[in-house]
Coordinates of C-alpha atoms in Angstrom, one line a residue:
X22 CA 82.2 98.6 104.0
X23 CA 84.7 100.1 106.4
X24 CA 87.6 102.3 105.4
X25 CA 90.1 99.5 106.1
X26 CA 88.2 97.0 103.9
X27 CA 87.8 99.6 101.1
X28 CA 91.6 100.3 101.2
X29 CA 92.4 96.6 101.1
X30 CA 90.2 96.2 98.1
X31 CA 92.0 99.2 96.4
X32 CA 95.3 97.5 97.0
X33 CA 94.0 94.2 95.6
X34 CA 92.7 96.0 92.5
X35 CA 96.0 97.7 91.9
X36 CA 98.0 94.6 92.4
X37 CA 95.8 92.4 90.3
X38 CA 95.0 94.6 87.4
X39 CA 96.2 97.5 85.2
X40 CA 94.6 100.5 86.9
X41 CA 95.6 103.5 84.7
X42 CA 93.6 106.3 86.3
X43 CA 91.5 107.2 89.3
X44 CA 88.4 106.9 87.1
X45 CA 89.4 103.2 86.3
X46 CA 89.9 102.6 90.0
X47 CA 86.5 104.2 90.8
X48 CA 84.8 102.0 88.2
X49 CA 86.5 98.9 89.6
X50 CA 85.4 99.8 93.1
X51 CA 81.8 100.3 91.8
X52 CA 81.8 96.8 90.3
X53 CA 82.5 95.6 93.9
X54 CA 79.5 97.7 95.2
X55 CA 81.8 100.4 96.5
X56 CA 80.7 103.9 95.4
X57 CA 83.3 106.5 96.5
X58 CA 83.7 110.2 95.8
X59 CA 86.8 111.5 94.1
X60 CA 87.9 113.1 97.3
X61 CA 87.7 109.9 99.3
X62 CA 89.5 108.0 96.5
X63 CA 92.3 110.6 96.4
X64 CA 92.6 110.4 100.2
X65 CA 92.8 106.6 100.1
X66 CA 95.5 106.7 97.3
X67 CA 97.6 109.2 99.4
X68 CA 97.2 107.2 102.6
X69 CA 98.1 103.9 100.9
X70 CA 101.2 105.4 99.3
X71 CA 100.0 104.7 95.8
X72 CA 101.7 106.5 93.0
X73 CA 101.0 106.8 89.3
X74 CA 103.6 105.2 87.0
X75 CA 103.9 104.8 83.3
X76 CA 102.3 101.4 83.7
X77 CA 99.4 102.6 85.9
X78 CA 99.0 102.9 89.7
X79 CA 101.5 101.1 92.0
X80 CA 102.2 101.0 95.7
X81 CA 105.5 102.5 96.9
X82 CA 107.7 100.9 99.5
X83 CA 107.3 103.9 101.8
X84 CA 103.6 103.1 102.1
X85 CA 104.2 100.7 105.0
X86 CA 104.8 103.6 107.4
X87 CA 101.4 104.3 108.9
X88 CA 100.3 107.3 110.9
X89 CA 99.8 106.6 114.6
X90 CA 96.2 106.3 115.8
X91 CA 94.2 109.5 116.5
X92 CA 93.7 108.3 120.1
X93 CA 97.5 108.1 120.7
X94 CA 98.3 111.4 119.1
X95 CA 95.5 113.2 120.9
X96 CA 96.6 111.8 124.2
X97 CA 100.2 112.7 123.6
X98 CA 99.9 116.1 122.0
X99 CA 96.5 117.8 122.5
X100 CA 96.4 120.4 125.3
X101 CA 92.9 121.8 124.9
X102 CA 89.7 121.8 122.8
X103 CA 87.5 124.9 122.7
X104 CA 84.2 125.3 120.8
X105 CA 83.2 128.4 118.9
X106 CA 79.8 127.7 117.4
X107 CA 80.4 125.2 114.6
X108 CA 84.2 125.4 114.9
X109 CA 86.7 123.8 117.2
X110 CA 90.1 125.2 118.1
X111 CA 92.4 122.4 119.2
X112 CA 95.7 123.5 120.9
X113 CA 98.6 121.1 120.7
X114 CA 102.2 120.9 121.7
X115 CA 104.5 123.0 119.4
X116 CA 105.0 121.2 116.0
X117 CA 102.3 118.6 116.6
X118 CA 99.2 120.2 115.0
X119 CA 99.7 118.7 111.5
X120 CA 100.1 115.0 112.5
X121 CA 97.2 115.3 115.0
X122 CA 95.0 116.9 112.3
X123 CA 95.9 114.2 109.8
X124 CA 95.0 111.5 112.2
X125 CA 91.7 113.2 113.1
X126 CA 91.0 113.6 109.4
X127 CA 91.6 109.9 108.9
X128 CA 88.8 109.2 111.3
X129 CA 86.4 110.5 108.6
X130 CA 83.8 111.8 111.0
X131 CA 80.7 112.8 109.0
X132 CA 80.2 115.9 111.2
X133 CA 83.6 117.4 110.1
X134 CA 83.7 119.5 107.0
X135 CA 87.4 120.1 107.1
X136 CA 90.4 121.1 109.2
X137 CA 93.4 123.4 108.9
X138 CA 96.5 122.8 111.0
X139 CA 99.3 125.3 111.8
X140 CA 102.2 124.6 114.1
X141 CA 100.3 124.3 117.4
X142 CA 96.7 124.9 116.5
X143 CA 94.1 123.0 114.6
X144 CA 90.9 124.7 113.3
X145 CA 88.1 122.1 112.7
X146 CA 85.0 123.2 110.9
X147 CA 81.8 121.2 111.6
X148 CA 78.4 121.2 109.9
X149 CA 76.6 122.8 112.9
X150 CA 77.1 123.8 116.6
X151 CA 75.7 120.5 117.8
X152 CA 78.1 118.6 115.6
X153 CA 81.0 120.7 116.9
X154 CA 79.9 119.7 120.4
X155 CA 79.8 116.0 119.4
X156 CA 83.3 116.1 117.9
X157 CA 84.7 118.1 120.8
X158 CA 83.4 115.4 123.2
X159 CA 85.0 112.7 121.1
X160 CA 88.3 114.4 121.2
X161 CA 88.0 115.0 125.0
X162 CA 87.2 111.3 125.5
X163 CA 90.4 110.5 123.7
X164 CA 92.2 112.8 126.2
X165 CA 90.8 110.9 129.2

């Protein structure tokens, strides 16, 4: 199941039932054959603008504002991508590193272990040097 489909299911579960905790939500997803980690579930909750209320989880009105696509943000703001073994250093326009990093994180590439964004630089840690090369090539393709 794709990320989009999983997130739509999460919204349905929250709208249709009383989901009091992340564990309740995780169990409900499992009943729909969706096994997710706590980290993925937390990321989905954040991306969907879901908040915990006294009555359980609910979607906020601000959730309708979505992050622009990684392709668009990379094309507009990334200046360079350099590899250093299993790490990538991505240079961006000043003030653009964090939204670009968030969009790249949303791609959920299996090869990426994590990223750190400053003001104009993103550090991406990959599983291995070949994985870093693969991710660097993906980002460079977005630049083209």
